[in-house]
GROMACS .gro file of C-alpha atoms in nm:
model
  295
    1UNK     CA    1   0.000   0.000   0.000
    2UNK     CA    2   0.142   0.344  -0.108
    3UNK     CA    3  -0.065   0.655  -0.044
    4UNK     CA    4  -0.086   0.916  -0.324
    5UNK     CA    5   0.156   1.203  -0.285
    6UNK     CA    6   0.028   1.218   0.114
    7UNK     CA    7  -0.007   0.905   0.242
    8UNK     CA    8   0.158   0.600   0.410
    9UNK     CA    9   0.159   0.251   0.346
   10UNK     CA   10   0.249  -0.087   0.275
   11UNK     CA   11   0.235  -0.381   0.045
   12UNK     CA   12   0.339  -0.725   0.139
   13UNK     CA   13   0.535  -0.979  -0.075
   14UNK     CA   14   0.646  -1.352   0.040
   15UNK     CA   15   0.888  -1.585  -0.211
   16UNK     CA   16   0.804  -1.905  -0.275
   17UNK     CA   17   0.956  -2.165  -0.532
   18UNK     CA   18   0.833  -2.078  -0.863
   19UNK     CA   19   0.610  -1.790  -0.791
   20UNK     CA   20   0.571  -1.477  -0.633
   21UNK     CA   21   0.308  -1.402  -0.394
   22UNK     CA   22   0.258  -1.023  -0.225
   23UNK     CA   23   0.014  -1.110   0.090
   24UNK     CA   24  -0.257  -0.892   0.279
   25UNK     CA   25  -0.345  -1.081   0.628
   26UNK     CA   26  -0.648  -1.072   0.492
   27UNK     CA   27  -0.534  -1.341   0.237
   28UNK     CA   28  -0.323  -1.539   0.449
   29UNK     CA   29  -0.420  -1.916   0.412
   30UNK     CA   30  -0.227  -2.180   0.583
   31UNK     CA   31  -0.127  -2.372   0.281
   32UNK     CA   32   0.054  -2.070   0.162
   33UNK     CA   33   0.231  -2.043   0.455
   34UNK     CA   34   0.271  -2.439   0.512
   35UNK     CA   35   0.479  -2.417   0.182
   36UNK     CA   36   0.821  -2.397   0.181
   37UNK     CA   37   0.893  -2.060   0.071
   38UNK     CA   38   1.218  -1.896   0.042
   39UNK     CA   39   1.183  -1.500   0.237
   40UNK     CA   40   0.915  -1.301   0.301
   41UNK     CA   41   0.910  -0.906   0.319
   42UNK     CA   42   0.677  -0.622   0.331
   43UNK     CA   43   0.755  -0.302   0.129
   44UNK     CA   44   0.653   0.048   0.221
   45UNK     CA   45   0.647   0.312  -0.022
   46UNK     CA   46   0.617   0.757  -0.003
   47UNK     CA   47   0.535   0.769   0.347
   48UNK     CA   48   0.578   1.153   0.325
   49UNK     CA   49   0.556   1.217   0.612
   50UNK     CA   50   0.432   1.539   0.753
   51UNK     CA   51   0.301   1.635   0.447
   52UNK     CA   52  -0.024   1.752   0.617
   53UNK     CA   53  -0.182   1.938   0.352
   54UNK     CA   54  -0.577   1.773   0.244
   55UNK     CA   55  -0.696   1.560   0.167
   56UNK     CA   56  -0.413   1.364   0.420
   57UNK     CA   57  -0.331   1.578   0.756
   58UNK     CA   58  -0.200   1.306   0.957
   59UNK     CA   59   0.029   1.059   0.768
   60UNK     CA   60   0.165   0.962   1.079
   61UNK     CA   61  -0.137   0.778   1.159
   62UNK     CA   62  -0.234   0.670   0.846
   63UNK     CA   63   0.160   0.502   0.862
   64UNK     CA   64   0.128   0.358   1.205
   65UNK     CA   65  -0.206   0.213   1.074
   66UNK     CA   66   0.012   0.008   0.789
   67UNK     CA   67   0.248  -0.071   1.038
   68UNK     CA   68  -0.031  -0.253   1.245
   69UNK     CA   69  -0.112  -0.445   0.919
   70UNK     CA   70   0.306  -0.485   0.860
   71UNK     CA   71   0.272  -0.653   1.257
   72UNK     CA   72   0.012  -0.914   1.135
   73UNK     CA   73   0.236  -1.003   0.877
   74UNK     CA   74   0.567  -1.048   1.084
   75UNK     CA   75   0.307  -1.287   1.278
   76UNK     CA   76   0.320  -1.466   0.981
   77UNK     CA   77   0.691  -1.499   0.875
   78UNK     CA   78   0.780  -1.154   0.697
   79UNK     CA   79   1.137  -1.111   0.793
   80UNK     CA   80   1.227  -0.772   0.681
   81UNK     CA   81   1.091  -0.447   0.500
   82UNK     CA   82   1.181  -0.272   0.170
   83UNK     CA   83   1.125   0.069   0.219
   84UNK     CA   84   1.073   0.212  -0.183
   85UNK     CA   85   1.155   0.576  -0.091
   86UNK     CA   86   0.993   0.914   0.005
   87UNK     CA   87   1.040   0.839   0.393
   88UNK     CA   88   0.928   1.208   0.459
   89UNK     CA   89   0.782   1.522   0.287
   90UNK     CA   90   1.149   1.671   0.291
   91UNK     CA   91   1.476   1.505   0.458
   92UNK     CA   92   1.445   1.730   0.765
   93UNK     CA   93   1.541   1.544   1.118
   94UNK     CA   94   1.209   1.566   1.341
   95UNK     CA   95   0.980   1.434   1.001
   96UNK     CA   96   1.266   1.146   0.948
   97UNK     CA   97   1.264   1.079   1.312
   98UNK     CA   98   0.890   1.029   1.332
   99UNK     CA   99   0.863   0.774   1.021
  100UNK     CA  100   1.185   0.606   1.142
  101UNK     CA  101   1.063   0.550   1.521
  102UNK     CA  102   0.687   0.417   1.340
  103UNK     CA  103   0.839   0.165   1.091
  104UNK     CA  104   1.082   0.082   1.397
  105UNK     CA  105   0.759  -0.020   1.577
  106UNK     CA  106   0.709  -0.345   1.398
  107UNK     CA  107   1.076  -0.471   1.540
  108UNK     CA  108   1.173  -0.578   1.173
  109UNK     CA  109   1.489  -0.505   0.987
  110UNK     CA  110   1.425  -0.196   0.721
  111UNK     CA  111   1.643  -0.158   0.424
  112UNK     CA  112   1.573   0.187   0.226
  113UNK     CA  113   1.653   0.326  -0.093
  114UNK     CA  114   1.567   0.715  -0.173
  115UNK     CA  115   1.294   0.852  -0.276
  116UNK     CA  116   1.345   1.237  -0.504
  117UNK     CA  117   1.203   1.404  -0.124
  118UNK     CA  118   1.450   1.224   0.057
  119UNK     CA  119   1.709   1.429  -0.153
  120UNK     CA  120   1.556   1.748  -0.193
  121UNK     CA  121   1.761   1.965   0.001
  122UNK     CA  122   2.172   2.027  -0.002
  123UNK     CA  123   2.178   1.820   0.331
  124UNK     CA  124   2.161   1.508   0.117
  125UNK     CA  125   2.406   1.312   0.376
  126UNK     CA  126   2.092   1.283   0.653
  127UNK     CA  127   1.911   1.035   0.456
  128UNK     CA  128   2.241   0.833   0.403
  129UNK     CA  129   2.348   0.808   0.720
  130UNK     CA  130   2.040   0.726   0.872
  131UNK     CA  131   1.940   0.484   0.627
  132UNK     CA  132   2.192   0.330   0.398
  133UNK     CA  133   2.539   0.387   0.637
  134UNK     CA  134   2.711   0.169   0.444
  135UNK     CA  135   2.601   0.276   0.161
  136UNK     CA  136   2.652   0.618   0.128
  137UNK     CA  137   2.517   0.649  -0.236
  138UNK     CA  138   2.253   0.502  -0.169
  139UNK     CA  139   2.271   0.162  -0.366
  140UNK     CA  140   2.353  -0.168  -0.197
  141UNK     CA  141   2.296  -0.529  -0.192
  142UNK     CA  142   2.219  -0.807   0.065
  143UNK     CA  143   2.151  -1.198   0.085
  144UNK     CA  144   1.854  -1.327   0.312
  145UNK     CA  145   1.717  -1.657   0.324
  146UNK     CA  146   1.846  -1.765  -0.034
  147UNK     CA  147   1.755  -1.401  -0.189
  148UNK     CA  148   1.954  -1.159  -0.319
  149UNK     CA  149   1.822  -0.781  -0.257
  150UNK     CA  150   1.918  -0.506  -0.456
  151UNK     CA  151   1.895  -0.163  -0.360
  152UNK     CA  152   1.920   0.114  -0.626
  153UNK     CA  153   1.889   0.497  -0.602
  154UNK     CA  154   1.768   0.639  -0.932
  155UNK     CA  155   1.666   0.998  -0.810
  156UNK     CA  156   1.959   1.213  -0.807
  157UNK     CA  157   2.043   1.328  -1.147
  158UNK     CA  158   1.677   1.329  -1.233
  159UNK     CA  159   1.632   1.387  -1.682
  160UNK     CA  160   1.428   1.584  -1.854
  161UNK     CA  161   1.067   1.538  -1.712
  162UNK     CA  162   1.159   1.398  -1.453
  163UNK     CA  163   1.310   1.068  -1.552
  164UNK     CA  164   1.535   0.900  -1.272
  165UNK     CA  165   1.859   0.805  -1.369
  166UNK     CA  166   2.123   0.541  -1.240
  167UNK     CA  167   2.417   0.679  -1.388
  168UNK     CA  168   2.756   0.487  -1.523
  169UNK     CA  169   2.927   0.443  -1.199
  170UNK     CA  170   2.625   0.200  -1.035
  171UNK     CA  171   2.490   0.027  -1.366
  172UNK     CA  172   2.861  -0.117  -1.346
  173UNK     CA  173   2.806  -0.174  -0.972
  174UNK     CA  174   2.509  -0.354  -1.090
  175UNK     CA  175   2.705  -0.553  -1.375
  176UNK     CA  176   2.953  -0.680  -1.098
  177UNK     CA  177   2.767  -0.781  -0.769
  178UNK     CA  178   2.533  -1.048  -0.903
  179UNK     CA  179   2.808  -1.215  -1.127
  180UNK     CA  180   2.903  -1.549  -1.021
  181UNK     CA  181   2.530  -1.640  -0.864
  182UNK     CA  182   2.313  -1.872  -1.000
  183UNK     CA  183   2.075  -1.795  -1.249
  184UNK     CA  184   1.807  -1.914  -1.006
  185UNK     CA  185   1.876  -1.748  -0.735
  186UNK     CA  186   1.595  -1.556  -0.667
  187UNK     CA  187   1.610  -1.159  -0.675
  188UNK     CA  188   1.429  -0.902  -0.587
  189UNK     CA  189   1.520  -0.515  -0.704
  190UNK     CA  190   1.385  -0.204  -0.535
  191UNK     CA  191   1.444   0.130  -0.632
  192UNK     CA  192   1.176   0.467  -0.596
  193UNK     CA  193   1.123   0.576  -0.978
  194UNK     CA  194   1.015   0.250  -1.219
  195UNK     CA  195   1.297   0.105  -1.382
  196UNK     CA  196   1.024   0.032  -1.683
  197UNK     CA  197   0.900   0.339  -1.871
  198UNK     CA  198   0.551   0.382  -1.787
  199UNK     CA  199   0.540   0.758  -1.910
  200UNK     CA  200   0.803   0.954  -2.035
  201UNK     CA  201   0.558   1.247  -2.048
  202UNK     CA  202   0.497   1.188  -1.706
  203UNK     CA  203   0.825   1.106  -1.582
  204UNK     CA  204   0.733   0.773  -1.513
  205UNK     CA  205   1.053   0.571  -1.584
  206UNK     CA  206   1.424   0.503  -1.557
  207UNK     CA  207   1.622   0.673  -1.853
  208UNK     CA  208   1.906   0.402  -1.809
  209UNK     CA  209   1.654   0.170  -1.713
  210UNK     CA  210   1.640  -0.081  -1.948
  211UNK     CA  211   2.029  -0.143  -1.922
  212UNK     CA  212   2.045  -0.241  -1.580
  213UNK     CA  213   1.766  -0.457  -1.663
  214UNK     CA  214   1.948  -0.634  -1.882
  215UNK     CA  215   2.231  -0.707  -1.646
  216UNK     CA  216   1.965  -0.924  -1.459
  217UNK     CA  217   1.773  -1.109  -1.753
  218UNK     CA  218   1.935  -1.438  -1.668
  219UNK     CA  219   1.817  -1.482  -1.359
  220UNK     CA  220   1.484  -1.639  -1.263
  221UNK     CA  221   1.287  -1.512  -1.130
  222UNK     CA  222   1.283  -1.151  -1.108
  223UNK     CA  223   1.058  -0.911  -0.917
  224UNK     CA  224   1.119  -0.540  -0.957
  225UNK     CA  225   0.945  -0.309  -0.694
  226UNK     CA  226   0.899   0.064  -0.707
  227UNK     CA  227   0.747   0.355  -0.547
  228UNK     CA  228   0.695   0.698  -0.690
  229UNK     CA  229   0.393   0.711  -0.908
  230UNK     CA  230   0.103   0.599  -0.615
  231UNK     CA  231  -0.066   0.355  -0.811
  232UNK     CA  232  -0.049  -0.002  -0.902
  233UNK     CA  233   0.076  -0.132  -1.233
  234UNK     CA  234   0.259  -0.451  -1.329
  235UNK     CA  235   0.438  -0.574  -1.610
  236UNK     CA  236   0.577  -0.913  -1.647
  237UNK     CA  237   0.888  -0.923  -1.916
  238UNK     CA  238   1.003  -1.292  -1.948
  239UNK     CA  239   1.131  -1.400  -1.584
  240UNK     CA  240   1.103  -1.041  -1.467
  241UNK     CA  241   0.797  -0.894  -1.271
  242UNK     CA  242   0.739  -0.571  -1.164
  243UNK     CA  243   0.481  -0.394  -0.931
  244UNK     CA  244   0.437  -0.074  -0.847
  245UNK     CA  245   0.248   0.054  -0.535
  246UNK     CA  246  -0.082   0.131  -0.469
  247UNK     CA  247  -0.292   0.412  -0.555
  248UNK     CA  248  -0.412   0.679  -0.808
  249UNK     CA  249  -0.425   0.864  -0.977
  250UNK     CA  250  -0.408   0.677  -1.289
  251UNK     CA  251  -0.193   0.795  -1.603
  252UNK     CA  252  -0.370   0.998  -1.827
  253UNK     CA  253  -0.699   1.120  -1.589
  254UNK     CA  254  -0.532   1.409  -1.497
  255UNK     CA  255  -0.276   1.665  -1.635
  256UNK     CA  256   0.013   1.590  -1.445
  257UNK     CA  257   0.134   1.330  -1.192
  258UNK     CA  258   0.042   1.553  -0.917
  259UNK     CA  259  -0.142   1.482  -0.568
  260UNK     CA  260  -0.522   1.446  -0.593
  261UNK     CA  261  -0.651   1.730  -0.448
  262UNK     CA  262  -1.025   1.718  -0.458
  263UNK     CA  263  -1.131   1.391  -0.269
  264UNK     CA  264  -1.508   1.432  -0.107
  265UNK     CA  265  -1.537   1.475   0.233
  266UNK     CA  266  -1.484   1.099   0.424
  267UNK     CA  267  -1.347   0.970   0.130
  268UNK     CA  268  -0.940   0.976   0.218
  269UNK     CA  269  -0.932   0.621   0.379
  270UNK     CA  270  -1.138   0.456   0.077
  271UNK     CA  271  -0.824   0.534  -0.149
  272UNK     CA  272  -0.573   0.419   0.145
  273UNK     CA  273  -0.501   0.035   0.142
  274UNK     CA  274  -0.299  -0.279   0.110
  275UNK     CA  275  -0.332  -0.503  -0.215
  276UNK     CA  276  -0.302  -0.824  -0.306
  277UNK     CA  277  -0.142  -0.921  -0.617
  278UNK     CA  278  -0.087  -1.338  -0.707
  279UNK     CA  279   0.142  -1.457  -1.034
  280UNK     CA  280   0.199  -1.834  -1.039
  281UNK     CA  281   0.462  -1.926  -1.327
  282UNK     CA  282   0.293  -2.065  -1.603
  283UNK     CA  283  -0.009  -1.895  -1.579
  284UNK     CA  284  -0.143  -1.526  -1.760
  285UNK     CA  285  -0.177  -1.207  -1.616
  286UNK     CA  286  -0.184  -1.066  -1.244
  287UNK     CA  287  -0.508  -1.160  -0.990
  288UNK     CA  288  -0.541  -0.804  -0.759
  289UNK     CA  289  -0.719  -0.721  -0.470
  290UNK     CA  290  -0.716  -0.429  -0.305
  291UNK     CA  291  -0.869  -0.367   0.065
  292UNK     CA  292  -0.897  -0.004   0.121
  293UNK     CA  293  -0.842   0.109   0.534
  294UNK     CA  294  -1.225   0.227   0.542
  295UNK     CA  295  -1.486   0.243   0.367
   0.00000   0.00000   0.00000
């Protein structure tokens, strides 16, 4: 679950041989669980926090509310959290502090990757050191439970419209770390802006993009997560999935990728929620379910 440009939320994602399966406790069914699945995680996406302009004016408690779900699923067996950028409205210490002490909440390893409001002002070093210390550009890597995790930070040299960009220096980190590992080794690739071009127009994509892509083709499977453009869209390319995060608005209903402004009165936590979203190799297409907060 993402919330639009003023939101919080979280959408949960558990590995299992041959498929990928993002959970809502709603969904939880023993079998699933019985099976014997390689990592499960939860990502959070554009918390933005203290952003308390309408239709949104508390994201903290719309974010602790997503961390309550995030606490059903750690019941469960999620063993860490992706954060897909956007921790806070801008990188300032008391709104980084207050979405840093919620996520902590849960008691479950975060790993983070920036979001372009993480970066926005010359103090760029606070996000770092907070949340990628050894990392201090912001991309990274890690093994869990027979996963590889790659962090990648595609917001700070931003292209025309408002494309991210990875830049030479980490597409040939990210030729050399996965070299050597098996081509089954399942990984999973989080950055903030897609790494797929949704919409150039829009700004919806990663100029180099495509390249680091390719550095990953061989491996199967794939699952690419992002934050950014608050709704849901996936695209499956061979062994690779991707998913973006949930909600609106959705490309081409408004003139620009901005925050919806002009939600009714009572209707803020019917566009807040957690989805669902099932592929099973072999079969077509994506099976989604959303559960809003409130009605």
């Amino acid at each position: 679950m993402t919330i639009k440009r003023r939101c919080a939320g979280a959408s949960f994602a558990t590995w299992l041989p041959g498929s990928w399966l993002p959970l809502f406790p709603a969904a939880v069914r023993g079998h699933v669980l019985a099976t014997n699945w390689v990592v499960g995680f939860v990502q959070i996406s554009d918390c933005r926090i203290r952003c308390a302009a309408a239709p949104n004016t508390d994201t903290p408690g719309t974010l602790r509310e997503a961390i309550g779900l995030v606490a059903v699923q750690k019941r469960q067996g999620a063993a860490l959290i992706l954060h897909t950028g956007d921790v806070s409205q801008l990188p300032k210490p008391a709104q980084v502090d207050t979405a840093q002490q919620i996520i902590r909440e849960v008691g479950l390893d975060a790993h983070h990757v920036p979001g372009e409001h993480d970066v926005l002002i010359d103090d760029r070093a606070e996000f770092f050191q907070r949340f990628t210390p050894g990392a201090p550009r912001g991309w990274y890597s890690f093994g869990q439970q027979g996963a590889r995790f790659i962090g990648l930070n595609n917001v700070q040299d931003l292209k025309a419209g408002g494309l991210g960009n990875l830049g030479a220096e980490q597409l040939a980190w990210l030729e050399r770390d996965p070299a050597g590992r098996a081509a089954s080794q399942p990984i999973v690739v989080f950055a903030h802006v897609p790494l797929w071009l949704v919409s150039a127009e829009w700004g919806w994509g990663t100029d180099d993009g495509a390249q680091a892509l390719g550095f990953l083709r061989r491996f199967d499977p794939v699952t690419v997560l992002n934050g950014h453009i608050h709704q849901v869209m996936q695209k499956v390319e061979g062994n690779l999935a991707f998913h973006t995060a949930f909600p609106q608005p959705a490309l081409g209903t408004a003139p620009s990728p901005g925050p919806i402004r002009d939600l009714p009165a009572g209707r803020l936590r019917a566009t807040l929620g957690v989805t669902r979203i099932a592929r099973v190799e072999g079969r077509a297409g994506l099976a989604i379910a959303d559960t809003p907060l409130g009605a």
